[in-house]
Coordinates of N, CA, C and O in Angstrom, one line a residue:
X1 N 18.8 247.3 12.8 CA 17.5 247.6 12.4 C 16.8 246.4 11.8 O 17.4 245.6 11.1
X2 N 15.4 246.2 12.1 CA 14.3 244.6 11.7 C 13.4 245.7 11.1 O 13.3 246.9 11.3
X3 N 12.7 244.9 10.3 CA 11.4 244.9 9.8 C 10.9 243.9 9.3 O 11.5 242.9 9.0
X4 N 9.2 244.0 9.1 CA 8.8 242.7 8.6 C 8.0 243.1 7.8 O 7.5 244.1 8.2
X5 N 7.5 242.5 6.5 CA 7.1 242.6 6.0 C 6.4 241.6 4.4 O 7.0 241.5 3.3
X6 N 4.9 240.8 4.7 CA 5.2 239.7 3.9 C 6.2 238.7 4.4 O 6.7 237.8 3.7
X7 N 6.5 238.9 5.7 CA 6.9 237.8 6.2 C 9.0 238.0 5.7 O 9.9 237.1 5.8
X8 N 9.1 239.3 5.2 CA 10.6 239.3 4.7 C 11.4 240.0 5.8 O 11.1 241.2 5.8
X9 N 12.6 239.7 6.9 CA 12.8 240.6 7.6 C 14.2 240.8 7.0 O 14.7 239.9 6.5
X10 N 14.7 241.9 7.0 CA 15.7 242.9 6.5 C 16.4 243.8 7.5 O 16.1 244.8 8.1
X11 N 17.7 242.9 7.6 CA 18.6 243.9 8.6 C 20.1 244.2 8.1 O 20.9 243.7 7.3
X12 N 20.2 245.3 9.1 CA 21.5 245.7 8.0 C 22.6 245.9 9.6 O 22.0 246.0 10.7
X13 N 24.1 246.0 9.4 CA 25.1 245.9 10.4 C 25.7 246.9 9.8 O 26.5 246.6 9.0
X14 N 25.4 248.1 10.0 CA 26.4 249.3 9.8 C 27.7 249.5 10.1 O 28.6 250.0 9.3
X15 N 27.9 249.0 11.4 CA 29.6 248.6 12.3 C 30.4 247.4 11.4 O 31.5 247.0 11.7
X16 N 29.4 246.9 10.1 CA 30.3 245.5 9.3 C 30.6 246.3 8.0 O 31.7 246.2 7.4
X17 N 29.8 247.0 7.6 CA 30.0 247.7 6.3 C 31.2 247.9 5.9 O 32.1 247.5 6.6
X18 N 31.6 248.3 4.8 CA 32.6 248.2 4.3 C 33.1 249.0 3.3 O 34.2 249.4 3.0
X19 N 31.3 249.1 2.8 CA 31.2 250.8 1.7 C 31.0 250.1 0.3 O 30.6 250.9 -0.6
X20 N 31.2 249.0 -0.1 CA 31.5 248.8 -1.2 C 30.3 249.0 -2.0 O 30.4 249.0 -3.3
X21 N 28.8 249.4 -1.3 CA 27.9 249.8 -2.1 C 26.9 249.0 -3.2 O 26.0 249.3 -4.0
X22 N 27.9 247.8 -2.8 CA 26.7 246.7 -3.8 C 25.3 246.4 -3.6 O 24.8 245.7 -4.4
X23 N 24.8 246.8 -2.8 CA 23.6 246.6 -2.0 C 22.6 247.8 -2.9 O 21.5 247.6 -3.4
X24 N 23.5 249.2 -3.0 CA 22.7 250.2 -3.1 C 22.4 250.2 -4.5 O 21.4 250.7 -4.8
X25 N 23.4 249.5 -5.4 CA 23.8 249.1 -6.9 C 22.1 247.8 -7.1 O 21.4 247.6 -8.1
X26 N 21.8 247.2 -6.0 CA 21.3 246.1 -6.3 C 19.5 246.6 -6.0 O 18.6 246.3 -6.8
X27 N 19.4 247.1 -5.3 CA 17.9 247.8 -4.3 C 17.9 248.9 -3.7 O 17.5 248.9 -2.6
X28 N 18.3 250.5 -4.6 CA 18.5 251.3 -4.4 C 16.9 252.1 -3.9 O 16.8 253.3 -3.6
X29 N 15.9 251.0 -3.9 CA 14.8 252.2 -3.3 C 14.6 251.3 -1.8 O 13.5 251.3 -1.2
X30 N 16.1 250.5 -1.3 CA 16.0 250.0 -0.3 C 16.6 250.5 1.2 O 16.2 250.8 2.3
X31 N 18.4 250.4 0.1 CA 19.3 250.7 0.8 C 20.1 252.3 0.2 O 20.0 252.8 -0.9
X32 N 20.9 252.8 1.4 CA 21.6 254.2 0.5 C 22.8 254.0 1.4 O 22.9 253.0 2.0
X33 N 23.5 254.6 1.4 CA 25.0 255.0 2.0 C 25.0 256.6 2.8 O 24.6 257.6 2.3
X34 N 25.3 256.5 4.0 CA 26.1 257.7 4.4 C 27.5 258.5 3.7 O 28.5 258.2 2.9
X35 N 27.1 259.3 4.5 CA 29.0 260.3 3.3 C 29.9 259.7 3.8 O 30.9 260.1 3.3
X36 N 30.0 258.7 4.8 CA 31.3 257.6 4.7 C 31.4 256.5 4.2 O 32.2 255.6 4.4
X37 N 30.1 256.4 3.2 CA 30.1 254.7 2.4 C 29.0 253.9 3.3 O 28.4 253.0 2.7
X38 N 28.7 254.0 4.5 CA 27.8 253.1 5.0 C 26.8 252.9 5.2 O 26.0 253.7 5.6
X39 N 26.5 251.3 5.0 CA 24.9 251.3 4.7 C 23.7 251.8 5.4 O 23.7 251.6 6.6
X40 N 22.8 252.4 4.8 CA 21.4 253.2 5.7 C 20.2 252.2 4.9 O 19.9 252.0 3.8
X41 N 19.7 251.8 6.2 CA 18.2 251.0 5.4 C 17.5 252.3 5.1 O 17.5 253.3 5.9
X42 N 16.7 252.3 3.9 CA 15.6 253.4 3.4 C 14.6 253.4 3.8 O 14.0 254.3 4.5
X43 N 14.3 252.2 3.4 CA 13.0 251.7 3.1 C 13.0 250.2 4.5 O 13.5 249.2 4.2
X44 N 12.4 250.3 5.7 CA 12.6 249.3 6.3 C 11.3 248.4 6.2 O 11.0 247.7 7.1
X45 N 10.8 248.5 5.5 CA 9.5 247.5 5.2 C 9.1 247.3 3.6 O 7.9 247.4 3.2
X46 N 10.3 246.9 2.5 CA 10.1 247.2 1.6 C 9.2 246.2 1.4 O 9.0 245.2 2.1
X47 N 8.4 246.6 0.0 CA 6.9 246.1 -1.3 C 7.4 244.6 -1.3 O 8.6 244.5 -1.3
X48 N 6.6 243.4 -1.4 CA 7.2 242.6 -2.1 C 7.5 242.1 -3.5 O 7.8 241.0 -3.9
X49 N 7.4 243.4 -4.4 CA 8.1 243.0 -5.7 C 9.3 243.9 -5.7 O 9.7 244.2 -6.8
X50 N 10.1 244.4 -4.1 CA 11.2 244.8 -4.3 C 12.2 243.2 -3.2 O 13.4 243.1 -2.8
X51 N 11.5 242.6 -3.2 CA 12.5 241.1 -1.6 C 13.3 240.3 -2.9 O 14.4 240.0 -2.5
X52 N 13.2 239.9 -4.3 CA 14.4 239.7 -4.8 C 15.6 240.8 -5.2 O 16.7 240.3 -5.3
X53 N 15.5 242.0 -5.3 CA 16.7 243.0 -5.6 C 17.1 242.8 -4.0 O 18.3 242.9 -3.8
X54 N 16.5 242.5 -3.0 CA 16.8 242.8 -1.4 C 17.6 241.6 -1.4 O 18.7 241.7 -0.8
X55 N 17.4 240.7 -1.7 CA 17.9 239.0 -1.3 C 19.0 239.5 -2.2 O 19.8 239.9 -1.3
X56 N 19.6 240.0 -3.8 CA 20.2 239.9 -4.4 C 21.3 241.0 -3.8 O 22.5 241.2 -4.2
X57 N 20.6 241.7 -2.7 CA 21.9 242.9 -2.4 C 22.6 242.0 -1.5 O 23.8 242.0 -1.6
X58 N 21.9 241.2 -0.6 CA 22.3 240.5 0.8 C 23.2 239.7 0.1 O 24.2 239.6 0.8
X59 N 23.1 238.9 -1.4 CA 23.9 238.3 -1.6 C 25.3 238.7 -2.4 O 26.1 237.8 -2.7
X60 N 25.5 239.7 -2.7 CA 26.6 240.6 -3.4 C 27.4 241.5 -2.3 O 28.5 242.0 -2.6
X61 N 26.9 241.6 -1.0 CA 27.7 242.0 0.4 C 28.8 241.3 0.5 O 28.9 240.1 0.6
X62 N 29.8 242.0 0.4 CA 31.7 241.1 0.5 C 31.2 241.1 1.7 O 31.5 240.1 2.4
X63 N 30.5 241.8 2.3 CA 31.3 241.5 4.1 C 29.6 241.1 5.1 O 29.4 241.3 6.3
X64 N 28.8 240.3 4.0 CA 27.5 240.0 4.8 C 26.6 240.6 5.9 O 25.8 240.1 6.7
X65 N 26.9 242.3 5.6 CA 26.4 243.2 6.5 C 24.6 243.4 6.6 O 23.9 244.1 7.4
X66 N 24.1 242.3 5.1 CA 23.0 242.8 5.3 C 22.4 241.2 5.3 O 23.1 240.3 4.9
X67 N 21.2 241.2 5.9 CA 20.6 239.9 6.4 C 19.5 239.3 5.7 O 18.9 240.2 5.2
X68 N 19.1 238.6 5.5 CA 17.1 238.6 4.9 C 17.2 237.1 5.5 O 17.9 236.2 5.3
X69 N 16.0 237.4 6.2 CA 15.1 236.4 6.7 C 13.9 235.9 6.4 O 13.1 236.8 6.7
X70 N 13.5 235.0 5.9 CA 12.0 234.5 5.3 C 11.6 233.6 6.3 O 12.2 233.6 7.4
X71 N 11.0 233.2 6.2 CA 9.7 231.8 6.7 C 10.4 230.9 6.4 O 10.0 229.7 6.6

């Protein structure tokens, strides 16, 4: 899954997940978990005063399942 928004794109690898849920800990009006731990984008075009909790989940991913792309 892509989105763009403000130029922020946000992708997530569900098949990399892992569950550990740091993501949803980090930008929970972003990302959420299925009933097996795995990540669900929510919000695929989030606000731009939510792209640092988003950068900050991408960077707390043990297994780099989630992406962010800028300019």
């Amino acid at each position: 899954m892509t989105e763009e928004r403000d130029g922020l794109h946000v992708t997530v690898q569900p098949d990399v997940c892992i569950g550990a849920g740091q993501c949803v800990l980090a930008a929970p009006e972003v990302f959420d978990q299925d009933d097996d731990g795995v990540v669900q984008l929510v919000d695929e075009a989030p606000e731009h005063e939510l792209h640092r909790d988003v950068r900050l989940a991408a960077a707390r991913c043990p297994v780099e399942a989630i992406g962010v792309v800028e300019p």
